[in-house]
Amino acid sequence: MAAAEIKVGQVDDVQELHRTGLTTVPDRYIRDGDDRPDGDSVFALAHIPVIDVGELPRGDELDKLRLACEEWGFFQVVNHGIAHELLDEMEKLAREFFMLPLGEKEKYPMAPGGIQGYGHAFVFSEDQKLDWCNMLALGVEPASIRQPKLWPTSPAGFRETLEAYSAEVRTLCGTLLAHIAETLGLAPATFGDMFGEAVQAVRMNFYPPCPRPELVMGLSAHSDGSAVTVLQQDMSCAGLQVRSKAGAWVPVHPVPHALVVNLGDTLEVLTNGRYKSVEHRAVVNGEQDRLSVVTFYAPAYDVELGPLPEFVTDETPCRYRRFNHGEYSRHYVTSRLEGKKTLEFAKINPPAGEHNGTVPEQTST
Ligand code: OGA
Ligand code: NI
């Protein structure tokens, strides 16, 4: 889609809105009733599993990881090997970037319909509701997807720290994918071998406080178009929510220096739906801002994907077609964030009731 064809209308910068001390929220942020944070039940007492990476692939921990993948598609990892100082430094610099004056941040503009730079991704029309969030998104690996002009030169050290951080997270993604393969009875190198020179991108999300948090969404519900995603969130407050199998939204409570990991669409396709990419969203807060640094790790664009033969049986017939991952990626970034809708691109005859990933027996409360 050429940027010139896209009309997105007035898109305010939510930090600037917040700075004006507003007490009401512009219409474009106000969600329809069933799309509000309390539109579905929120189950605040549930917790996603916490996995000790240092214990993997020992039996008990591997079983725990398998269960986390099957039941949640989401887990937190501790003992992940990344220095806490580096996590702290990345968080500090990301926060400093968002605190810069708007004019400074706009030196790295995201084009309408674009996916890299500072601005609003996934906005494609003038009547689309907007998320209460500012974003800085950057391609990291391979070098061919980098747009160095969009890498902030301020605050000092941002680029170097992002580089060091991304190298560490890349290693962790490889390790996690090896263990995830083991939980499926596959050779540890299965995904690594298949993915080629994996694509890695980072998105930093900043959610300022909102005077009417119950009416807006920080980030619309979606599944990630990656194989795995690694999310670092600050300790200020919970905001990320995961759709449980029963249909309720479960908040991901921050654990100090843990990283949140989720399975993306690629793994759902490769496992023929044995593991699912799970819907998630971010809600915002009336008093506190919130920051997340999110790494998406996916196959190289030229990789062909489809269910692995191990997962296609008489009982579990093939549910996804074969496709080129680059094509899927393009489809993903040119579509609105809307539950699991983007994965329909790959689905063969979605069974009745599975449209948009909603659970058939679930009712809104
Ligand atoms: C994402 C995402 C959630 C958050 O960026 O894909 O799901 O808490 N972010 O920022
Ligand atoms: Ni996400």
Short mmCIF file of C-alpha atoms and ligand atoms in Angstrom, two decimals:
data_model
loop_
_atom_site.label_atom_id
_atom_site.label_comp_id
_atom_site.label_asym_id
_atom_site.label_seq_id
_atom_site.Cartn_x
_atom_site.Cartn_y
_atom_site.Cartn_z
CA MET A 1 0.00 0.00 0.00
CA ALA A 2 1.56 3.31 -0.99
CA ALA A 3 1.64 5.87 1.81
CA ALA A 4 -0.01 8.46 -0.45
CA GLU A 5 -3.18 6.35 -0.71
CA ILE A 6 -3.69 6.26 3.03
CA LYS A 7 -5.74 8.94 4.75
CA VAL A 8 -5.59 8.61 8.51
CA GLY A 9 -7.22 11.91 9.50
CA GLN A 10 -6.22 13.77 12.63
CA VAL A 11 -3.96 11.62 14.80
CA ASP A 12 -3.06 13.36 18.04
CA ASP A 13 0.01 12.52 20.01
CA VAL A 14 -1.35 11.10 23.26
CA GLN A 15 1.51 12.36 25.40
CA GLU A 16 0.81 15.88 24.15
CA LEU A 17 -2.89 15.37 24.89
CA HIS A 18 -2.01 14.25 28.39
CA ARG A 19 0.25 17.29 28.84
CA THR A 20 -2.70 19.63 28.20
CA GLY A 21 -4.29 18.23 31.38
CA LEU A 22 -7.46 17.19 29.56
CA THR A 23 -10.33 15.72 31.56
CA THR A 24 -12.26 14.26 28.63
CA VAL A 25 -11.02 12.05 25.82
CA PRO A 26 -11.30 12.90 22.09
CA ASP A 27 -13.91 10.85 20.29
CA ARG A 28 -11.45 8.90 18.18
CA TYR A 29 -10.13 7.15 21.29
CA ILE A 30 -13.50 6.25 22.79
CA ARG A 31 -14.26 2.60 22.13
CA ASP A 32 -17.67 1.13 21.49
CA GLY A 33 -19.20 -0.57 24.51
CA ASP A 34 -18.09 -4.14 23.80
CA ASP A 35 -14.60 -3.01 22.86
CA ARG A 36 -13.85 -1.31 26.17
CA PRO A 37 -11.48 -2.66 28.80
CA ASP A 38 -14.41 -3.92 30.85
CA GLY A 39 -16.37 -5.20 27.81
CA ASP A 40 -15.32 -8.76 28.70
CA SER A 41 -14.57 -10.25 32.07
CA VAL A 42 -11.13 -9.58 33.52
CA PHE A 43 -9.76 -12.30 35.76
CA ALA A 44 -7.21 -10.48 37.89
CA LEU A 45 -6.37 -13.40 40.16
CA ALA A 46 -4.97 -15.73 37.50
CA HIS A 47 -1.25 -15.69 36.69
CA ILE A 48 0.58 -16.82 33.58
CA PRO A 49 3.37 -19.36 34.31
CA VAL A 50 6.90 -18.27 35.24
CA ILE A 51 9.66 -20.38 33.66
CA ASP A 52 13.23 -20.62 34.95
CA VAL A 53 15.32 -20.73 31.75
CA GLY A 54 18.36 -21.94 33.69
CA GLU A 55 16.47 -25.13 34.59
CA LEU A 56 15.68 -25.98 30.95
CA PRO A 57 15.65 -28.51 29.40
CA ARG A 58 15.31 -30.49 32.63
CA GLY A 59 12.16 -32.58 32.80
CA ASP A 60 9.99 -30.67 35.24
CA GLU A 61 10.74 -27.27 33.76
CA LEU A 62 10.29 -28.56 30.20
CA ASP A 63 6.87 -29.97 31.22
CA LYS A 64 6.02 -26.60 32.69
CA LEU A 65 7.05 -24.90 29.45
CA ARG A 66 4.96 -27.35 27.40
CA LEU A 67 1.95 -26.65 29.58
CA ALA A 68 2.53 -22.89 29.32
CA CYS A 69 2.60 -23.15 25.52
CA GLU A 70 -0.49 -25.35 25.39
CA GLU A 71 -2.62 -23.61 27.96
CA TRP A 72 -1.55 -19.98 27.69
CA GLY A 73 0.72 -19.24 24.74
CA PHE A 74 2.25 -16.79 27.21
CA PHE A 75 4.72 -17.08 30.06
CA GLN A 76 7.32 -15.02 31.90
CA VAL A 77 10.96 -16.07 31.96
CA VAL A 78 13.43 -15.53 34.80
CA ASN A 79 17.09 -16.55 34.97
CA HIS A 80 17.14 -15.76 31.25
CA GLY A 81 20.82 -14.82 31.06
CA ILE A 82 20.39 -11.15 30.16
CA ALA A 83 22.10 -8.81 32.62
CA HIS A 84 19.58 -6.88 34.70
CA GLU A 85 21.68 -3.73 34.26
CA LEU A 86 21.19 -3.96 30.50
CA LEU A 87 17.41 -4.33 30.91
CA ASP A 88 17.37 -1.34 33.27
CA GLU A 89 19.48 0.74 30.89
CA MET A 90 17.24 -0.06 27.92
CA GLU A 91 14.15 0.85 29.90
CA LYS A 92 15.71 4.10 31.13
CA LEU A 93 16.78 5.18 27.65
CA ALA A 94 13.44 4.23 26.07
CA ARG A 95 11.66 6.29 28.72
CA GLU A 96 14.03 9.21 28.16
CA PHE A 97 13.30 9.04 24.45
CA PHE A 98 9.54 9.30 25.02
CA MET A 99 10.11 12.21 27.42
CA LEU A 100 11.84 14.25 24.70
CA PRO A 101 9.92 17.20 23.26
CA LEU A 102 7.61 16.16 20.43
CA GLY A 103 9.70 18.05 17.85
CA GLU A 104 12.71 15.96 18.77
CA LYS A 105 10.82 12.65 18.45
CA GLU A 106 9.31 13.74 15.16
CA LYS A 107 12.78 13.72 13.64
CA TYR A 108 12.15 9.98 13.28
CA PRO A 109 8.68 10.01 11.73
CA MET A 110 6.67 6.92 10.90
CA ALA A 111 5.07 7.38 7.48
CA PRO A 112 1.28 6.83 7.27
CA GLY A 113 0.86 3.09 6.84
CA GLY A 114 4.54 2.65 7.72
CA ILE A 115 5.96 0.42 10.39
CA GLN A 116 9.25 2.03 11.40
CA GLY A 117 9.85 5.25 13.31
CA TYR A 118 7.93 7.27 15.89
CA GLY A 119 4.18 7.46 15.46
CA HIS A 120 1.11 5.30 15.04
CA ALA A 121 1.36 1.95 13.30
CA PHE A 122 -1.72 0.06 12.09
CA VAL A 123 -3.80 3.17 11.30
CA PHE A 124 -5.32 2.96 7.84
CA SER A 125 -8.47 5.10 7.75
CA GLU A 126 -9.98 8.33 8.99
CA ASP A 127 -12.73 6.67 11.03
CA GLN A 128 -10.59 4.05 12.75
CA LYS A 129 -10.49 4.20 16.55
CA LEU A 130 -7.03 5.02 17.90
CA ASP A 131 -4.97 3.40 20.63
CA TRP A 132 -3.89 5.45 23.66
CA CYS A 133 -0.23 4.81 22.95
CA ASN A 134 2.90 6.27 21.38
CA MET A 135 5.27 3.97 19.56
CA LEU A 136 8.82 3.85 18.33
CA ALA A 137 9.34 0.89 16.02
CA LEU A 138 12.64 -0.15 14.44
CA GLY A 139 13.84 -3.00 12.26
CA VAL A 140 16.98 -4.52 13.79
CA GLU A 141 18.05 -7.68 11.92
CA PRO A 142 19.02 -8.51 9.27
CA ALA A 143 20.88 -5.31 8.39
CA SER A 144 18.84 -4.99 5.17
CA ILE A 145 15.69 -4.02 7.13
CA ARG A 146 17.42 -1.35 9.20
CA GLN A 147 16.60 2.27 8.61
CA PRO A 148 19.50 3.95 10.45
CA LYS A 149 17.95 7.41 9.97
CA LEU A 150 15.12 6.35 12.27
CA TRP A 151 17.42 5.22 15.10
CA PRO A 152 17.36 8.04 17.66
CA THR A 153 20.66 9.85 18.27
CA SER A 154 19.20 11.20 21.48
CA PRO A 155 19.23 10.26 24.35
CA ALA A 156 22.96 9.55 24.27
CA GLY A 157 23.73 5.85 24.21
CA PHE A 158 20.31 4.83 22.90
CA ARG A 159 21.61 3.20 19.72
CA GLU A 160 24.47 1.36 21.38
CA THR A 161 22.25 0.07 24.15
CA LEU A 162 19.55 -1.04 21.71
CA GLU A 163 22.23 -2.85 19.73
CA ALA A 164 23.58 -4.67 22.80
CA TYR A 165 20.05 -5.39 24.09
CA SER A 166 18.90 -6.76 20.75
CA ALA A 167 21.90 -9.09 20.46
CA GLU A 168 21.08 -10.56 23.88
CA VAL A 169 17.37 -10.89 23.15
CA ARG A 170 18.21 -12.55 19.82
CA THR A 171 20.22 -15.21 21.63
CA LEU A 172 17.39 -15.73 24.11
CA CYS A 173 14.87 -16.14 21.26
CA GLY A 174 17.08 -18.85 19.74
CA THR A 175 17.33 -20.62 23.11
CA LEU A 176 13.60 -20.43 23.74
CA LEU A 177 12.76 -21.73 20.27
CA ALA A 178 15.12 -24.68 20.83
CA HIS A 179 13.34 -25.54 24.09
CA ILE A 180 9.91 -25.01 22.56
CA ALA A 181 10.92 -27.48 19.81
CA GLU A 182 11.89 -29.96 22.54
CA THR A 183 8.49 -29.62 24.19
CA LEU A 184 7.03 -30.74 20.86
CA GLY A 185 9.36 -33.74 20.53
CA LEU A 186 11.31 -32.02 17.73
CA ALA A 187 15.09 -31.66 17.44
CA PRO A 188 16.18 -28.45 19.24
CA ALA A 189 17.57 -26.95 16.01
CA THR A 190 14.33 -27.44 14.05
CA PHE A 191 13.11 -23.83 14.07
CA GLY A 192 16.57 -22.26 13.99
CA ASP A 193 17.46 -24.24 10.86
CA MET A 194 14.17 -23.41 9.22
CA PHE A 195 14.11 -19.67 9.93
CA GLY A 196 17.34 -18.72 8.13
CA GLU A 197 18.59 -15.25 9.05
CA ALA A 198 15.71 -14.44 11.39
CA VAL A 199 13.96 -11.07 11.19
CA GLN A 200 14.08 -9.12 14.43
CA ALA A 201 12.25 -5.87 15.11
CA VAL A 202 11.68 -3.84 18.24
CA ARG A 203 8.71 -1.71 19.24
CA MET A 204 8.73 0.53 22.26
CA ASN A 205 5.27 1.42 23.48
CA PHE A 206 4.57 4.31 25.82
CA TYR A 207 1.16 4.61 27.43
CA PRO A 208 0.59 7.95 29.17
CA PRO A 209 -2.06 8.18 31.89
CA CYS A 210 -5.58 8.71 30.55
CA PRO A 211 -8.36 10.64 32.29
CA ARG A 212 -10.92 8.00 31.25
CA PRO A 213 -8.99 4.70 31.11
CA GLU A 214 -12.22 2.69 31.13
CA LEU A 215 -13.22 4.10 27.72
CA VAL A 216 -9.98 3.63 25.77
CA MET A 217 -7.59 0.88 24.73
CA GLY A 218 -3.82 1.22 25.06
CA LEU A 219 -3.21 -1.33 22.32
CA SER A 220 -6.02 -3.11 20.47
CA ALA A 221 -6.37 -6.86 20.92
CA HIS A 222 -4.18 -8.78 18.50
CA SER A 223 -1.93 -11.78 18.09
CA ASP A 224 1.68 -11.20 17.06
CA GLY A 225 2.82 -11.97 13.51
CA SER A 226 6.14 -13.28 14.90
CA ALA A 227 7.34 -16.75 15.88
CA VAL A 228 8.08 -15.56 19.42
CA THR A 229 7.85 -12.15 21.06
CA VAL A 230 9.87 -11.04 24.09
CA LEU A 231 8.35 -8.17 26.05
CA GLN A 232 9.97 -6.14 28.78
CA GLN A 233 7.59 -4.08 30.87
CA ASP A 234 8.31 -1.58 33.58
CA MET A 235 7.23 -2.26 37.15
CA SER A 236 4.86 0.71 37.39
CA CYS A 237 1.57 -1.08 36.85
CA ALA A 238 -0.04 -4.01 35.03
CA GLY A 239 -1.44 -3.16 31.61
CA LEU A 240 -0.82 -6.13 29.35
CA GLN A 241 -3.72 -8.59 29.33
CA VAL A 242 -3.84 -12.06 27.80
CA ARG A 243 -6.96 -13.83 26.55
CA SER A 244 -7.29 -17.05 28.53
CA LYS A 245 -8.67 -20.23 26.99
CA ALA A 246 -11.94 -19.62 28.83
CA GLY A 247 -12.18 -16.19 27.21
CA ALA A 248 -11.42 -13.91 30.18
CA TRP A 249 -8.64 -11.31 30.08
CA VAL A 250 -5.81 -12.07 32.48
CA PRO A 251 -3.40 -9.26 33.48
CA VAL A 252 0.32 -9.98 33.29
CA HIS A 253 1.62 -8.75 36.64
CA PRO A 254 5.14 -7.34 36.37
CA VAL A 255 7.83 -9.55 37.95
CA PRO A 256 11.14 -7.70 38.51
CA HIS A 257 13.57 -8.31 35.63
CA ALA A 258 11.45 -11.08 34.15
CA LEU A 259 10.65 -11.00 30.44
CA VAL A 260 7.24 -11.85 29.06
CA VAL A 261 7.32 -14.32 26.17
CA ASN A 262 4.49 -15.16 23.82
CA LEU A 263 4.05 -17.44 20.86
CA GLY A 264 3.21 -15.77 17.57
CA ASP A 265 1.32 -16.77 14.45
CA THR A 266 4.33 -18.58 12.92
CA LEU A 267 4.35 -21.23 15.65
CA GLU A 268 0.60 -21.72 15.41
CA VAL A 269 0.96 -22.49 11.70
CA LEU A 270 4.06 -24.70 12.05
CA THR A 271 2.44 -26.78 14.80
CA ASN A 272 -0.85 -26.94 12.89
CA GLY A 273 -2.59 -25.25 15.82
CA ARG A 274 -1.19 -27.49 18.56
CA TYR A 275 0.31 -24.30 20.02
CA LYS A 276 -1.66 -21.12 19.45
CA SER A 277 -0.73 -17.49 19.11
CA VAL A 278 -2.80 -15.93 21.84
CA GLU A 279 -4.72 -12.69 21.70
CA HIS A 280 -3.52 -9.93 23.97
CA ARG A 281 -4.05 -6.21 24.47
CA ALA A 282 -2.88 -3.33 26.67
CA VAL A 283 -5.12 -1.24 28.89
CA VAL A 284 -4.13 2.08 30.41
CA ASN A 285 -4.18 3.71 33.76
CA GLY A 286 -5.61 6.91 35.20
CA GLU A 287 -2.52 7.91 37.18
CA GLN A 288 0.55 6.11 35.96
CA ASP A 289 2.26 5.90 32.62
CA ARG A 290 3.59 2.58 31.40
CA LEU A 291 6.42 1.53 29.09
CA SER A 292 7.10 -1.69 27.23
CA VAL A 293 9.99 -2.73 24.98
CA VAL A 294 8.86 -5.49 22.65
CA THR A 295 11.04 -7.66 20.39
CA PHE A 296 9.47 -9.61 17.54
CA TYR A 297 11.47 -12.57 16.24
CA ALA A 298 10.36 -14.20 13.00
CA PRO A 299 11.64 -16.29 10.08
CA ALA A 300 13.52 -14.66 7.19
CA TYR A 301 11.08 -13.23 4.65
CA ASP A 302 11.89 -15.80 1.97
CA VAL A 303 10.98 -18.78 4.17
CA GLU A 304 7.98 -20.89 3.15
CA LEU A 305 5.76 -21.80 6.08
CA GLY A 306 3.07 -24.42 6.56
CA PRO A 307 2.20 -27.06 9.15
CA LEU A 308 5.08 -29.50 9.79
CA PRO A 309 4.16 -33.05 8.72
CA GLU A 310 4.53 -34.27 12.36
CA PHE A 311 1.42 -32.29 13.28
CA VAL A 312 -0.84 -33.30 10.42
CA THR A 313 -2.66 -36.54 11.22
CA ASP A 314 -6.08 -38.11 10.65
CA GLU A 315 -7.24 -36.63 13.95
CA THR A 316 -5.63 -33.26 13.29
CA PRO A 317 -6.06 -32.53 9.58
CA CYS A 318 -4.11 -29.70 7.99
CA ARG A 319 -5.62 -26.36 9.04
CA TYR A 320 -3.24 -23.88 7.38
CA ARG A 321 -2.03 -23.53 3.83
CA ARG A 322 1.57 -23.04 2.80
CA PHE A 323 2.65 -19.47 2.24
CA ASN A 324 5.66 -17.22 2.03
CA HIS A 325 6.46 -15.56 5.35
CA GLY A 326 7.34 -12.23 3.71
CA GLU A 327 3.89 -12.18 2.14
CA TYR A 328 2.31 -12.89 5.52
CA SER A 329 4.38 -10.16 7.12
CA ARG A 330 3.17 -7.65 4.54
CA HIS A 331 -0.40 -8.75 5.10
CA TYR A 332 0.04 -8.36 8.86
CA VAL A 333 1.50 -4.86 8.80
CA THR A 334 -1.10 -3.58 6.33
CA SER A 335 -4.05 -4.78 8.42
CA ARG A 336 -5.63 -3.27 11.51
CA LEU A 337 -4.94 -4.94 14.82
CA GLU A 338 -8.11 -6.96 15.27
CA GLY A 339 -7.89 -10.07 17.40
CA LYS A 340 -6.62 -13.03 15.42
CA LYS A 341 -8.09 -11.90 12.13
CA THR A 342 -4.77 -11.68 10.28
CA LEU A 343 -4.23 -15.43 10.66
CA GLU A 344 -7.27 -16.06 8.46
CA PHE A 345 -4.82 -15.36 5.65
CA ALA A 346 -3.39 -18.83 6.32
CA LYS A 347 -6.45 -20.79 7.49
CA ILE A 348 -8.03 -23.55 5.46
CA ASN A 349 -11.82 -23.57 6.06
CA PRO A 350 -11.88 -22.11 9.58
CA PRO A 351 -14.18 -24.38 11.64
CA ALA A 352 -17.50 -22.76 12.56
CA GLY A 353 -17.22 -20.49 15.59
CA GLU A 354 -13.50 -19.88 15.23
CA HIS A 355 -13.82 -16.64 13.36
CA ASN A 356 -11.55 -13.98 14.78
CA GLY A 357 -10.32 -16.31 17.47
CA THR A 358 -13.31 -15.91 19.74
CA VAL A 359 -14.24 -18.87 21.86
CA PRO A 360 -17.67 -20.10 20.74
CA GLU A 361 -19.15 -20.84 24.16
CA GLN A 362 -17.92 -17.60 25.65
CA THR A 363 -20.31 -14.81 26.48
CA SER A 364 -19.45 -11.24 27.34
CA THR A 365 -20.16 -10.08 30.82
C1 OGA B 1 2.88 -5.50 21.16
C2 OGA B 1 2.20 -5.75 22.44
C3 OGA B 1 1.77 -5.05 24.72
C4 OGA B 1 2.29 -4.07 25.73
O1 OGA B 1 3.61 -4.49 21.08
O2 OGA B 1 2.68 -6.31 20.23
O3 OGA B 1 1.44 -6.68 22.53
O4 OGA B 1 2.07 -4.32 26.91
N1 OGA B 1 2.41 -4.90 23.47
O5 OGA B 1 2.87 -3.07 25.34
NI NI B 2 1.61 -7.98 20.79
#
